[in-house]
Amino acid sequence: MLNSKVLLISMFLVLSIILSLIGCGSDNTVIIVPTPTYTPTATGTQGPTKTPTPTNTPGPTSTPTPTLTPTSTPTPGNFVITSSVTLLHTHNVTVLLADLNNTLPVNVTYISTTTDGHNHAITLTPLQLADINNGNTVTVTSSESNGHTHNWAIMKTFAITSGVTDSHTHNLVLSMVDVSNPPAAGVTYTSSTTNGHTHNVFLTQVQLNNINSGNIEAVTSSTTNGHSHNWAIVKP
């Protein structure tokens, strides 16, 4: 009987212990389970960054040095005469120094430039050629063309080329009328245009007489674009 009681008590104690253990699992203890860290899946291996090809930076644009076109020097003594205006137009003729100095007793005929589809002829006698060569003015009438004529007042002129300054020259055309009969006030001539500019040359009556006597007259032009030119003037 006693053993039965001891056994019963022992079983009761064991049962109490088991219940106590079960009760411990029903409390409010929260077990925190750590959330696994998400490791993103790689979306491909990125290649090396492409280095852009450098753009060539152009250097400063060089300004080409302009090529100087020298002014052609006409044959000394040859000169161009413009006609009178008829029917709203003119013509030019070029008188040759060789014809003025020609001692043969022959007429010389010149054909004018073409304007409005036509030209004219003028004829100079030996006497007229001699007068022009002596610095006088000769007036002639052209042939008829297209129902009209033109008049020319022909006087001898000659061209002299200046000395070189700033890599260029100018031409100066003088009238033999001025040389043969120089005005008391003198004469101012304007040179040909070179590199977009001209020069003025003033000749006194004394200088013109000196040229007419066959001497060389040295003159200096006005200053333009910061420079001037020298001329050694002698008649042909």
mmCIF file of C-alpha atoms in Angstrom:
data_model
loop_
_atom_site.group_PDB
_atom_site.id
_atom_site.type_symbol
_atom_site.label_atom_id
_atom_site.label_comp_id
_atom_site.label_asym_id
_atom_site.label_seq_id
_atom_site.Cartn_x
_atom_site.Cartn_y
_atom_site.Cartn_z
ATOM 1 C CA MET A 1 0.000 0.000 0.000
ATOM 2 C CA LEU A 2 2.791 2.345 0.830
ATOM 3 C CA ASN A 3 4.571 1.567 -2.388
ATOM 4 C CA SER A 4 1.455 2.348 -4.269
ATOM 5 C CA LYS A 5 1.232 5.758 -2.611
ATOM 6 C CA VAL A 6 4.896 6.501 -3.309
ATOM 7 C CA LEU A 7 4.419 5.484 -6.907
ATOM 8 C CA LEU A 8 1.330 7.619 -7.203
ATOM 9 C CA ILE A 9 3.089 10.625 -5.686
ATOM 10 C CA SER A 10 6.052 10.135 -7.974
ATOM 11 C CA MET A 11 3.807 9.970 -10.997
ATOM 12 C CA PHE A 12 2.042 13.126 -9.802
ATOM 13 C CA LEU A 13 5.315 14.959 -9.473
ATOM 14 C CA VAL A 14 6.462 13.840 -12.890
ATOM 15 C CA LEU A 15 3.151 14.945 -14.358
ATOM 16 C CA SER A 16 3.454 18.325 -12.620
ATOM 17 C CA ILE A 17 6.891 18.804 -14.031
ATOM 18 C CA ILE A 18 5.699 17.958 -17.525
ATOM 19 C CA LEU A 19 2.791 20.392 -17.252
ATOM 20 C CA SER A 20 5.156 23.067 -16.023
ATOM 21 C CA LEU A 21 7.335 22.521 -19.045
ATOM 22 C CA ILE A 22 4.340 22.682 -21.366
ATOM 23 C CA GLY A 23 3.185 25.903 -19.686
ATOM 24 C CA CYS A 24 6.516 27.511 -20.292
ATOM 25 C CA GLY A 25 6.006 27.174 -24.060
ATOM 26 C CA SER A 26 2.730 29.075 -23.985
ATOM 27 C CA ASP A 27 4.054 32.417 -22.658
ATOM 28 C CA ASN A 28 4.271 35.643 -24.718
ATOM 29 C CA THR A 29 7.961 35.255 -25.553
ATOM 30 C CA VAL A 30 8.496 36.329 -29.241
ATOM 31 C CA ILE A 31 11.241 34.560 -31.022
ATOM 32 C CA ILE A 32 12.681 36.917 -33.720
ATOM 33 C CA VAL A 33 13.783 35.095 -36.752
ATOM 34 C CA PRO A 34 16.256 37.302 -38.689
ATOM 35 C CA THR A 35 15.118 38.184 -42.184
ATOM 36 C CA PRO A 36 17.619 36.898 -44.677
ATOM 37 C CA THR A 37 19.531 39.672 -46.482
ATOM 38 C CA TYR A 38 18.442 39.935 -50.130
ATOM 39 C CA THR A 39 21.358 39.780 -52.442
ATOM 40 C CA PRO A 40 20.280 41.141 -55.872
ATOM 41 C CA THR A 41 21.117 39.027 -58.823
ATOM 42 C CA ALA A 42 23.654 40.656 -61.107
ATOM 43 C CA THR A 43 22.107 41.850 -64.368
ATOM 44 C CA GLY A 44 25.152 41.306 -66.483
ATOM 45 C CA THR A 45 28.763 42.270 -66.329
ATOM 46 C CA GLN A 46 29.353 45.876 -67.324
ATOM 47 C CA GLY A 47 32.146 46.241 -69.830
ATOM 48 C CA PRO A 48 34.817 48.908 -69.662
ATOM 49 C CA THR A 49 33.646 52.472 -70.132
ATOM 50 C CA LYS A 50 34.309 53.611 -73.725
ATOM 51 C CA THR A 51 36.572 56.612 -73.937
ATOM 52 C CA PRO A 52 35.180 58.978 -76.615
ATOM 53 C CA THR A 53 37.481 59.813 -79.488
ATOM 54 C CA PRO A 54 38.771 63.374 -78.883
ATOM 55 C CA THR A 55 37.546 65.947 -81.371
ATOM 56 C CA ASN A 56 40.371 67.769 -83.079
ATOM 57 C CA THR A 57 40.230 71.423 -82.174
ATOM 58 C CA PRO A 58 41.096 73.390 -85.308
ATOM 59 C CA GLY A 59 43.894 75.846 -84.913
ATOM 60 C CA PRO A 60 43.557 79.496 -85.871
ATOM 61 C CA THR A 61 42.747 80.054 -89.520
ATOM 62 C CA SER A 62 45.701 81.567 -91.292
ATOM 63 C CA THR A 63 44.953 84.560 -93.495
ATOM 64 C CA PRO A 64 46.662 84.110 -96.852
ATOM 65 C CA THR A 65 48.931 86.919 -97.870
ATOM 66 C CA PRO A 66 47.290 88.645 -100.849
ATOM 67 C CA THR A 67 49.214 88.400 -104.066
ATOM 68 C CA LEU A 68 49.938 91.795 -105.492
ATOM 69 C CA THR A 69 48.905 92.065 -109.100
ATOM 70 C CA PRO A 70 51.157 94.667 -110.687
ATOM 71 C CA THR A 71 49.506 97.254 -112.852
ATOM 72 C CA SER A 72 50.465 96.737 -116.466
ATOM 73 C CA THR A 73 52.518 99.569 -117.840
ATOM 74 C CA PRO A 74 51.235 100.813 -121.186
ATOM 75 C CA THR A 75 53.729 101.453 -123.940
ATOM 76 C CA PRO A 76 55.046 104.985 -123.347
ATOM 77 C CA GLY A 77 53.330 107.387 -125.689
ATOM 78 C CA ASN A 78 50.305 105.193 -126.522
ATOM 79 C CA PHE A 79 47.115 106.807 -125.286
ATOM 80 C CA VAL A 80 43.379 106.185 -125.298
ATOM 81 C CA ILE A 81 40.943 108.893 -126.415
ATOM 82 C CA THR A 82 37.210 108.737 -125.716
ATOM 83 C CA SER A 83 34.812 110.069 -128.341
ATOM 84 C CA SER A 84 32.014 112.549 -127.902
ATOM 85 C CA VAL A 85 28.628 111.235 -126.770
ATOM 86 C CA THR A 86 26.221 110.398 -129.592
ATOM 87 C CA LEU A 87 22.973 108.491 -129.064
ATOM 88 C CA LEU A 88 23.882 108.070 -125.391
ATOM 89 C CA HIS A 89 27.148 106.186 -125.968
ATOM 90 C CA THR A 90 30.860 106.657 -126.652
ATOM 91 C CA HIS A 91 33.783 104.754 -128.212
ATOM 92 C CA ASN A 92 37.531 104.671 -127.529
ATOM 93 C CA VAL A 93 40.500 104.694 -129.901
ATOM 94 C CA THR A 94 44.148 104.057 -129.042
ATOM 95 C CA VAL A 95 46.688 106.273 -130.786
ATOM 96 C CA LEU A 96 50.147 104.721 -131.137
ATOM 97 C CA LEU A 97 53.397 106.536 -130.456
ATOM 98 C CA ALA A 98 54.979 104.723 -133.401
ATOM 99 C CA ASP A 99 52.453 106.347 -135.742
ATOM 100 C CA LEU A 100 53.145 109.807 -134.311
ATOM 101 C CA ASN A 101 56.861 109.383 -134.923
ATOM 102 C CA ASN A 102 56.397 107.856 -138.364
ATOM 103 C CA THR A 103 57.962 110.084 -141.031
ATOM 104 C CA LEU A 104 56.256 108.277 -143.935
ATOM 105 C CA PRO A 105 53.656 110.463 -145.688
ATOM 106 C CA VAL A 106 50.754 108.044 -145.171
ATOM 107 C CA ASN A 107 47.390 108.256 -143.487
ATOM 108 C CA VAL A 108 46.722 106.145 -140.393
ATOM 109 C CA THR A 109 43.277 104.640 -139.722
ATOM 110 C CA TYR A 110 42.142 103.474 -136.296
ATOM 111 C CA ILE A 111 39.097 101.316 -135.520
ATOM 112 C CA SER A 112 37.277 102.249 -132.348
ATOM 113 C CA THR A 113 36.083 99.928 -129.623
ATOM 114 C CA THR A 114 32.692 98.262 -130.118
ATOM 115 C CA THR A 115 29.679 99.723 -128.338
ATOM 116 C CA ASP A 116 26.050 98.688 -128.910
ATOM 117 C CA GLY A 117 27.211 96.178 -131.500
ATOM 118 C CA HIS A 118 29.064 98.619 -133.799
ATOM 119 C CA ASN A 119 32.314 100.553 -134.148
ATOM 120 C CA HIS A 120 33.727 103.491 -136.108
ATOM 121 C CA ALA A 121 36.918 104.315 -138.035
ATOM 122 C CA ILE A 122 38.943 107.509 -137.776
ATOM 123 C CA THR A 123 41.724 108.545 -140.169
ATOM 124 C CA LEU A 124 44.644 110.823 -139.327
ATOM 125 C CA THR A 125 46.754 112.508 -142.018
ATOM 126 C CA PRO A 126 50.550 112.945 -141.699
ATOM 127 C CA LEU A 127 50.013 116.629 -140.870
ATOM 128 C CA GLN A 128 47.525 115.771 -138.110
ATOM 129 C CA LEU A 129 49.890 113.152 -136.708
ATOM 130 C CA ALA A 130 52.689 115.730 -136.611
ATOM 131 C CA ASP A 131 50.446 118.257 -134.851
ATOM 132 C CA ILE A 132 49.486 115.673 -132.207
ATOM 133 C CA ASN A 133 53.135 114.727 -131.754
ATOM 134 C CA ASN A 134 53.987 118.367 -131.158
ATOM 135 C CA GLY A 135 51.480 118.572 -128.295
ATOM 136 C CA ASN A 136 48.638 120.152 -130.227
ATOM 137 C CA THR A 137 44.999 118.994 -130.210
ATOM 138 C CA VAL A 138 43.488 117.614 -133.410
ATOM 139 C CA THR A 139 39.721 117.142 -133.762
ATOM 140 C CA VAL A 140 38.484 114.478 -136.181
ATOM 141 C CA THR A 141 35.105 113.004 -137.114
ATOM 142 C CA SER A 142 34.657 109.261 -137.394
ATOM 143 C CA SER A 143 33.076 107.251 -140.190
ATOM 144 C CA GLU A 144 29.319 106.780 -140.069
ATOM 145 C CA SER A 145 27.913 103.624 -138.490
ATOM 146 C CA ASN A 146 24.345 102.859 -137.448
ATOM 147 C CA GLY A 147 23.332 106.217 -138.897
ATOM 148 C CA HIS A 148 25.631 108.413 -136.776
ATOM 149 C CA THR A 149 29.224 109.607 -136.254
ATOM 150 C CA HIS A 150 31.422 110.634 -133.312
ATOM 151 C CA ASN A 151 34.007 113.356 -132.794
ATOM 152 C CA TRP A 152 37.416 112.848 -131.194
ATOM 153 C CA ALA A 153 39.638 115.576 -129.717
ATOM 154 C CA ILE A 154 43.021 113.875 -129.934
ATOM 155 C CA MET A 155 45.969 115.064 -127.885
ATOM 156 C CA LYS A 156 49.180 113.259 -127.133
ATOM 157 C CA THR A 157 49.675 111.819 -123.696
ATOM 158 C CA PHE A 158 52.311 109.573 -122.212
ATOM 159 C CA ALA A 159 52.495 107.313 -119.168
ATOM 160 C CA ILE A 160 55.246 107.153 -116.569
ATOM 161 C CA THR A 161 55.480 104.398 -113.952
ATOM 162 C CA SER A 162 56.347 105.339 -110.379
ATOM 163 C CA GLY A 163 59.031 103.866 -108.198
ATOM 164 C CA VAL A 164 58.124 100.806 -106.091
ATOM 165 C CA THR A 165 56.762 101.454 -102.599
ATOM 166 C CA ASP A 166 55.078 98.772 -100.433
ATOM 167 C CA SER A 167 55.637 96.285 -103.280
ATOM 168 C CA HIS A 168 53.546 98.158 -105.854
ATOM 169 C CA THR A 169 53.657 100.962 -108.422
ATOM 170 C CA HIS A 170 51.277 103.448 -110.065
ATOM 171 C CA ASN A 171 51.090 104.974 -113.535
ATOM 172 C CA LEU A 172 50.863 108.675 -114.241
ATOM 173 C CA VAL A 173 49.488 109.854 -117.593
ATOM 174 C CA LEU A 174 50.523 113.343 -118.705
ATOM 175 C CA SER A 175 49.084 115.421 -121.496
ATOM 176 C CA MET A 176 51.420 116.914 -124.066
ATOM 177 C CA VAL A 177 49.154 119.926 -124.192
ATOM 178 C CA ASP A 178 50.093 120.658 -120.583
ATOM 179 C CA VAL A 179 53.738 119.972 -121.339
ATOM 180 C CA SER A 180 53.866 122.097 -124.490
ATOM 181 C CA ASN A 181 51.785 124.940 -123.095
ATOM 182 C CA PRO A 182 51.945 124.678 -119.307
ATOM 183 C CA PRO A 183 49.451 126.785 -117.379
ATOM 184 C CA ALA A 184 50.857 129.307 -114.894
ATOM 185 C CA ALA A 185 49.018 127.590 -112.011
ATOM 186 C CA GLY A 186 50.552 124.240 -112.806
ATOM 187 C CA VAL A 187 48.693 120.941 -113.179
ATOM 188 C CA THR A 188 47.664 118.211 -110.704
ATOM 189 C CA TYR A 189 47.513 114.633 -112.023
ATOM 190 C CA THR A 190 45.942 111.618 -110.343
ATOM 191 C CA SER A 191 47.730 108.295 -110.686
ATOM 192 C CA SER A 192 46.210 104.978 -111.671
ATOM 193 C CA THR A 193 44.548 102.904 -108.945
ATOM 194 C CA THR A 194 46.570 100.098 -107.353
ATOM 195 C CA ASN A 195 45.542 98.157 -104.222
ATOM 196 C CA GLY A 196 42.446 100.330 -103.988
ATOM 197 C CA HIS A 197 44.115 103.742 -103.779
ATOM 198 C CA THR A 198 45.609 106.535 -105.886
ATOM 199 C CA HIS A 199 48.127 109.368 -105.452
ATOM 200 C CA ASN A 200 48.195 112.963 -106.668
ATOM 201 C CA VAL A 201 51.180 114.589 -108.339
ATOM 202 C CA PHE A 202 51.461 118.351 -108.747
ATOM 203 C CA LEU A 203 53.678 119.815 -111.488
ATOM 204 C CA THR A 204 54.495 123.506 -111.589
ATOM 205 C CA GLN A 205 54.806 125.523 -114.793
ATOM 206 C CA VAL A 206 58.586 125.471 -114.385
ATOM 207 C CA GLN A 207 58.618 121.680 -114.027
ATOM 208 C CA LEU A 208 56.397 121.234 -117.096
ATOM 209 C CA ASN A 209 58.672 123.496 -119.154
ATOM 210 C CA ASN A 210 61.634 121.486 -117.943
ATOM 211 C CA ILE A 211 59.930 118.249 -119.096
ATOM 212 C CA ASN A 212 59.090 119.857 -122.441
ATOM 213 C CA SER A 213 62.773 120.676 -122.900
ATOM 214 C CA GLY A 214 63.581 116.967 -122.696
ATOM 215 C CA ASN A 215 64.907 116.983 -119.145
ATOM 216 C CA ILE A 216 64.031 114.518 -116.363
ATOM 217 C CA GLU A 217 61.881 115.951 -113.612
ATOM 218 C CA ALA A 218 61.857 114.089 -110.261
ATOM 219 C CA VAL A 219 58.628 114.513 -108.284
ATOM 220 C CA THR A 220 57.045 112.930 -105.197
ATOM 221 C CA SER A 221 53.342 112.159 -104.943
ATOM 222 C CA SER A 222 50.926 112.912 -102.148
ATOM 223 C CA THR A 223 50.781 110.473 -99.214
ATOM 224 C CA THR A 224 48.033 107.849 -99.295
ATOM 225 C CA ASN A 225 47.737 104.751 -97.085
ATOM 226 C CA GLY A 226 50.787 105.950 -95.205
ATOM 227 C CA HIS A 227 53.169 106.108 -98.155
ATOM 228 C CA SER A 228 54.101 108.098 -101.270
ATOM 229 C CA HIS A 229 55.761 107.339 -104.623
ATOM 230 C CA ASN A 230 58.478 108.986 -106.682
ATOM 231 C CA TRP A 231 58.302 109.646 -110.431
ATOM 232 C CA ALA A 232 61.135 110.467 -112.810
ATOM 233 C CA ILE A 233 59.185 112.207 -115.587
ATOM 234 C CA VAL A 234 60.592 112.602 -119.074
ATOM 235 C CA LYS A 235 58.639 112.975 -122.263
ATOM 236 C CA PRO A 236 59.053 110.269 -124.967
#
